[in-house]
Structures are given as structure tokens and as C-alpha cells.
Short mmCIF file of N, CA and C in Angstrom, two decimals:
data_model
loop_
_atom_site.label_atom_id
_atom_site.label_comp_id
_atom_site.label_asym_id
_atom_site.label_seq_id
_atom_site.Cartn_x
_atom_site.Cartn_y
_atom_site.Cartn_z
N VAL A 1 -10.43 30.83 -5.21
CA VAL A 1 -9.98 29.85 -4.22
C VAL A 1 -8.51 29.59 -4.45
N THR A 2 -7.71 29.73 -3.42
CA THR A 2 -6.28 29.42 -3.49
C THR A 2 -5.95 28.41 -2.40
N GLN A 3 -5.38 27.28 -2.81
CA GLN A 3 -5.00 26.25 -1.86
C GLN A 3 -3.53 25.94 -2.07
N THR A 4 -2.75 26.05 -1.01
CA THR A 4 -1.33 25.76 -1.09
C THR A 4 -0.97 24.73 -0.02
N ASN A 5 -0.47 23.58 -0.46
CA ASN A 5 0.02 22.54 0.45
C ASN A 5 1.52 22.37 0.20
N VAL A 6 2.35 22.70 1.20
CA VAL A 6 3.79 22.65 1.01
C VAL A 6 4.41 21.71 2.04
N ARG A 7 5.43 20.98 1.59
CA ARG A 7 6.10 20.02 2.44
C ARG A 7 7.62 20.11 2.29
N ALA A 8 8.35 20.04 3.40
CA ALA A 8 9.72 19.57 3.46
C ALA A 8 10.73 20.29 2.57
N GLY A 9 11.09 21.53 2.93
CA GLY A 9 12.29 22.17 2.41
C GLY A 9 12.17 22.80 1.04
N GLN A 10 10.99 23.14 0.59
CA GLN A 10 10.83 23.79 -0.70
C GLN A 10 10.35 25.23 -0.55
N VAL A 11 10.41 25.95 -1.65
CA VAL A 11 9.82 27.28 -1.75
C VAL A 11 8.60 27.18 -2.66
N THR A 12 7.46 27.65 -2.20
CA THR A 12 6.25 27.69 -3.01
C THR A 12 5.74 29.12 -3.04
N GLN A 13 5.54 29.64 -4.24
CA GLN A 13 4.99 30.98 -4.40
C GLN A 13 3.74 30.88 -5.27
N THR A 14 2.64 31.38 -4.75
CA THR A 14 1.38 31.36 -5.49
C THR A 14 0.84 32.78 -5.57
N ASN A 15 0.68 33.28 -6.79
CA ASN A 15 0.06 34.58 -7.01
C ASN A 15 -1.23 34.35 -7.79
N ALA A 16 -2.37 34.62 -7.15
CA ALA A 16 -3.66 34.33 -7.76
C ALA A 16 -4.44 35.63 -7.94
N ARG A 17 -5.07 35.78 -9.08
CA ARG A 17 -5.82 36.99 -9.39
C ARG A 17 -7.22 36.68 -9.91
N ALA A 18 -8.23 37.37 -9.43
CA ALA A 18 -9.48 37.64 -10.12
C ALA A 18 -10.22 36.45 -10.70
N GLY A 19 -10.84 35.64 -9.82
CA GLY A 19 -11.85 34.69 -10.26
C GLY A 19 -11.33 33.36 -10.74
N GLN A 20 -10.13 32.96 -10.36
CA GLN A 20 -9.63 31.65 -10.74
C GLN A 20 -9.48 30.75 -9.53
N VAL A 21 -9.26 29.48 -9.80
CA VAL A 21 -8.87 28.52 -8.78
C VAL A 21 -7.41 28.17 -9.00
N THR A 22 -6.59 28.30 -7.97
CA THR A 22 -5.18 27.93 -8.03
C THR A 22 -4.91 26.90 -6.95
N GLN A 23 -4.39 25.75 -7.35
CA GLN A 23 -4.03 24.72 -6.40
C GLN A 23 -2.58 24.34 -6.63
N THR A 24 -1.78 24.43 -5.58
CA THR A 24 -0.36 24.08 -5.67
C THR A 24 -0.04 23.06 -4.59
N ASN A 25 0.40 21.89 -5.02
CA ASN A 25 0.86 20.85 -4.10
C ASN A 25 2.34 20.63 -4.35
N ALA A 26 3.19 20.98 -3.38
CA ALA A 26 4.64 20.91 -3.56
C ALA A 26 5.23 19.97 -2.51
N ARG A 27 6.14 19.11 -2.97
CA ARG A 27 6.75 18.15 -2.06
C ARG A 27 8.27 18.11 -2.22
N ALA A 28 8.99 18.04 -1.09
CA ALA A 28 10.35 17.52 -1.02
C ALA A 28 11.40 18.19 -1.90
N GLY A 29 11.79 19.42 -1.52
CA GLY A 29 13.02 20.01 -2.02
C GLY A 29 12.95 20.67 -3.38
N GLN A 30 11.78 21.08 -3.84
CA GLN A 30 11.66 21.76 -5.12
C GLN A 30 11.23 23.21 -4.95
N VAL A 31 11.31 23.93 -6.06
CA VAL A 31 10.74 25.27 -6.15
C VAL A 31 9.53 25.20 -7.07
N THR A 32 8.39 25.68 -6.61
CA THR A 32 7.18 25.73 -7.42
C THR A 32 6.69 27.17 -7.46
N GLN A 33 6.51 27.69 -8.66
CA GLN A 33 5.98 29.04 -8.81
C GLN A 33 4.77 28.98 -9.73
N THR A 34 3.66 29.49 -9.24
CA THR A 34 2.43 29.51 -10.02
C THR A 34 1.91 30.94 -10.08
N ASN A 35 1.78 31.47 -11.28
CA ASN A 35 1.19 32.78 -11.50
C ASN A 35 -0.09 32.60 -12.32
N ALA A 36 -1.24 32.90 -11.71
CA ALA A 36 -2.53 32.66 -12.36
C ALA A 36 -3.26 33.99 -12.53
N ARG A 37 -3.86 34.18 -13.68
CA ARG A 37 -4.56 35.41 -14.02
C ARG A 37 -5.97 35.16 -14.54
N PRO A 38 -6.83 36.13 -14.50
CA PRO A 38 -8.27 36.18 -14.69
C PRO A 38 -8.98 34.98 -15.32
N GLY A 39 -9.68 34.22 -14.45
CA GLY A 39 -10.68 33.28 -14.91
C GLY A 39 -10.19 31.92 -15.33
N GLN A 40 -8.99 31.50 -14.93
CA GLN A 40 -8.52 30.18 -15.28
C GLN A 40 -8.40 29.29 -14.06
N VAL A 41 -8.22 28.00 -14.32
CA VAL A 41 -7.86 27.04 -13.30
C VAL A 41 -6.42 26.62 -13.54
N THR A 42 -5.57 26.72 -12.52
CA THR A 42 -4.18 26.29 -12.60
C THR A 42 -3.93 25.27 -11.51
N GLN A 43 -3.47 24.09 -11.91
CA GLN A 43 -3.14 23.05 -10.93
C GLN A 43 -1.71 22.62 -11.19
N THR A 44 -0.88 22.69 -10.16
CA THR A 44 0.52 22.29 -10.26
C THR A 44 0.81 21.27 -9.16
N ASN A 45 1.20 20.07 -9.57
CA ASN A 45 1.62 19.03 -8.63
C ASN A 45 3.10 18.75 -8.88
N ALA A 46 3.95 19.09 -7.92
CA ALA A 46 5.40 18.97 -8.09
C ALA A 46 5.95 18.01 -7.04
N ARG A 47 6.83 17.10 -7.49
CA ARG A 47 7.38 16.11 -6.58
C ARG A 47 8.90 15.99 -6.74
N ALA A 48 9.61 15.88 -5.60
CA ALA A 48 10.94 15.29 -5.55
C ALA A 48 12.03 15.95 -6.38
N GLY A 49 12.45 17.15 -5.94
CA GLY A 49 13.71 17.72 -6.40
C GLY A 49 13.69 18.40 -7.74
N GLN A 50 12.54 18.88 -8.20
CA GLN A 50 12.47 19.56 -9.48
C GLN A 50 12.08 21.02 -9.32
N PHE A 51 12.19 21.72 -10.43
CA PHE A 51 11.73 23.10 -10.54
C PHE A 51 10.53 23.11 -11.46
N THR A 52 9.42 23.66 -11.01
CA THR A 52 8.21 23.76 -11.82
C THR A 52 7.77 25.21 -11.86
N GLN A 53 7.59 25.73 -13.06
CA GLN A 53 7.09 27.09 -13.22
C GLN A 53 5.89 27.06 -14.17
N THR A 54 4.78 27.58 -13.71
CA THR A 54 3.57 27.63 -14.52
C THR A 54 3.08 29.07 -14.58
N ASN A 55 2.99 29.61 -15.77
CA ASN A 55 2.43 30.94 -15.98
C ASN A 55 1.18 30.80 -16.84
N ALA A 56 0.03 31.11 -16.28
CA ALA A 56 -1.24 30.90 -16.97
C ALA A 56 -1.97 32.23 -17.12
N ARG A 57 -2.52 32.46 -18.29
CA ARG A 57 -3.22 33.71 -18.56
C ARG A 57 -4.59 33.49 -19.18
N ALA A 58 -5.59 34.24 -18.73
CA ALA A 58 -6.80 34.55 -19.49
C ALA A 58 -7.62 33.38 -20.00
N GLY A 59 -8.34 32.72 -19.07
CA GLY A 59 -9.42 31.85 -19.44
C GLY A 59 -9.05 30.44 -19.85
N GLN A 60 -7.89 29.94 -19.45
CA GLN A 60 -7.51 28.58 -19.79
C GLN A 60 -7.43 27.70 -18.55
N VAL A 61 -7.31 26.40 -18.81
CA VAL A 61 -7.00 25.42 -17.79
C VAL A 61 -5.57 24.94 -18.02
N THR A 62 -4.74 24.99 -17.00
CA THR A 62 -3.37 24.50 -17.07
C THR A 62 -3.16 23.47 -15.98
N GLN A 63 -2.73 22.28 -16.39
CA GLN A 63 -2.42 21.23 -15.43
C GLN A 63 -1.02 20.74 -15.71
N THR A 64 -0.17 20.79 -14.69
CA THR A 64 1.21 20.33 -14.82
C THR A 64 1.49 19.31 -13.73
N ASN A 65 1.82 18.10 -14.13
CA ASN A 65 2.21 17.05 -13.18
C ASN A 65 3.66 16.68 -13.47
N VAL A 66 4.56 16.95 -12.52
CA VAL A 66 5.98 16.69 -12.75
C VAL A 66 6.52 15.78 -11.65
N ARG A 67 7.44 14.90 -12.05
CA ARG A 67 7.99 13.94 -11.11
C ARG A 67 9.51 13.82 -11.27
N ALA A 68 10.23 13.75 -10.13
CA ALA A 68 11.55 13.16 -10.07
C ALA A 68 12.65 13.81 -10.90
N GLY A 69 13.09 15.01 -10.46
CA GLY A 69 14.37 15.55 -10.88
C GLY A 69 14.40 16.25 -12.22
N GLN A 70 13.27 16.72 -12.73
CA GLN A 70 13.26 17.43 -14.00
C GLN A 70 12.90 18.90 -13.82
N VAL A 71 13.09 19.64 -14.91
CA VAL A 71 12.62 21.02 -15.00
C VAL A 71 11.44 21.05 -15.96
N THR A 72 10.32 21.59 -15.54
CA THR A 72 9.15 21.74 -16.40
C THR A 72 8.74 23.20 -16.40
N GLN A 73 8.63 23.77 -17.58
CA GLN A 73 8.17 25.15 -17.71
C GLN A 73 7.00 25.17 -18.68
N THR A 74 5.89 25.71 -18.23
CA THR A 74 4.70 25.81 -19.06
C THR A 74 4.25 27.26 -19.12
N ASN A 75 4.20 27.82 -20.31
CA ASN A 75 3.69 29.17 -20.51
C ASN A 75 2.47 29.07 -21.42
N VAL A 76 1.31 29.45 -20.91
CA VAL A 76 0.08 29.30 -21.68
C VAL A 76 -0.63 30.64 -21.79
N ARG A 77 -1.24 30.86 -22.95
CA ARG A 77 -1.93 32.11 -23.21
C ARG A 77 -3.30 31.89 -23.84
N ALA A 78 -4.29 32.64 -23.39
CA ALA A 78 -5.49 32.95 -24.15
C ALA A 78 -6.34 31.78 -24.62
N GLY A 79 -7.07 31.16 -23.68
CA GLY A 79 -8.20 30.32 -24.02
C GLY A 79 -7.91 28.90 -24.42
N GLN A 80 -6.77 28.33 -24.03
CA GLN A 80 -6.46 26.96 -24.37
C GLN A 80 -6.40 26.08 -23.13
N VAL A 81 -6.35 24.77 -23.37
CA VAL A 81 -6.08 23.78 -22.34
C VAL A 81 -4.69 23.21 -22.59
N THR A 82 -3.84 23.22 -21.59
CA THR A 82 -2.50 22.66 -21.68
C THR A 82 -2.30 21.66 -20.56
N GLN A 83 -1.88 20.45 -20.92
CA GLN A 83 -1.57 19.43 -19.93
C GLN A 83 -0.17 18.92 -20.21
N THR A 84 0.68 18.97 -19.20
CA THR A 84 2.05 18.49 -19.33
C THR A 84 2.31 17.45 -18.24
N ASN A 85 2.63 16.24 -18.64
CA ASN A 85 3.00 15.18 -17.71
C ASN A 85 4.45 14.80 -17.99
N ALA A 86 5.35 15.09 -17.05
CA ALA A 86 6.78 14.88 -17.25
C ALA A 86 7.29 13.92 -16.17
N ARG A 87 8.14 12.98 -16.59
CA ARG A 87 8.65 11.99 -15.65
C ARG A 87 10.17 11.81 -15.79
N ALA A 88 10.85 11.68 -14.63
CA ALA A 88 12.15 11.04 -14.54
C ALA A 88 13.29 11.69 -15.32
N GLY A 89 13.75 12.86 -14.82
CA GLY A 89 15.05 13.40 -15.20
C GLY A 89 15.12 14.12 -16.51
N GLN A 90 14.01 14.60 -17.04
CA GLN A 90 14.02 15.31 -18.31
C GLN A 90 13.69 16.79 -18.12
N VAL A 91 13.87 17.53 -19.21
CA VAL A 91 13.42 18.91 -19.29
C VAL A 91 12.23 18.96 -20.24
N THR A 92 11.12 19.52 -19.80
CA THR A 92 9.93 19.68 -20.63
C THR A 92 9.57 21.15 -20.69
N GLN A 93 9.46 21.68 -21.89
CA GLN A 93 9.05 23.07 -22.05
C GLN A 93 7.88 23.11 -23.03
N THR A 94 6.79 23.71 -22.61
CA THR A 94 5.61 23.83 -23.45
C THR A 94 5.23 25.30 -23.55
N ASN A 95 5.23 25.83 -24.76
CA ASN A 95 4.79 27.20 -24.99
C ASN A 95 3.59 27.14 -25.94
N VAL A 96 2.42 27.53 -25.46
CA VAL A 96 1.21 27.44 -26.28
C VAL A 96 0.52 28.79 -26.33
N ARG A 97 -0.07 29.07 -27.47
CA ARG A 97 -0.70 30.36 -27.68
C ARG A 97 -2.07 30.23 -28.33
N ALA A 98 -3.02 31.05 -27.88
CA ALA A 98 -4.18 31.46 -28.66
C ALA A 98 -5.12 30.37 -29.13
N GLY A 99 -5.89 29.81 -28.18
CA GLY A 99 -7.08 29.07 -28.52
C GLY A 99 -6.91 27.63 -28.95
N GLN A 100 -5.80 26.98 -28.59
CA GLN A 100 -5.59 25.59 -28.96
C GLN A 100 -5.62 24.69 -27.75
N VAL A 101 -5.67 23.39 -28.02
CA VAL A 101 -5.48 22.36 -27.00
C VAL A 101 -4.14 21.69 -27.25
N THR A 102 -3.31 21.62 -26.23
CA THR A 102 -2.03 20.92 -26.32
C THR A 102 -1.99 19.85 -25.23
#
């Protein structure tokens, strides 16, 4: 299942592969890129002038909620859950590997 809801002057790119659910909600002047691979759930909610990039691989759940003028980059690998909640003008980078919860 791939669901893409885009609003007002942004670029949204969703690449979904092989048995996952990808949901991308993009609002108001940002770039959102979601690359999802075999058997995971990827949810990206991007708001108000930020860049959000989520790369998810192989059997994990990735949830990224970003707000208001920041850059958030999440790279997740191999069987973990990653949740990143970023607010108000910061840079958040999360790199997680191999079977953990972050």
C-alpha cells in the first residue's frame, strides 16, 4: 500500500518495494523523499519548509515526524524500530543498524 498526500509547492518522491506500507504526508514548501524496501512500514510526516529524507531497509518500522524549518535524515537498517521527532529549526540525523530500537 502506498499513500501519498502532497500539498502546496513541495516535491514528494516515494519509491516503494515488495510488501511494505509507505505513507508520505508532505505540506508547504518542503522536499520529502521516502525509499522503502522489503517488508517494512515507513511513515513520514513533513511540515513547513524542511527537508526530510527517510531510507528504510529490510523488516523495520521507521516513523519520522518533522516540524518547522529543520533537516531530518534517518537511515535505518535491518530489523529495528526508529522513531525521530524533531521540532523547530534543528538538524536531526539518526543512523541505526542491525536489530536495535532507537
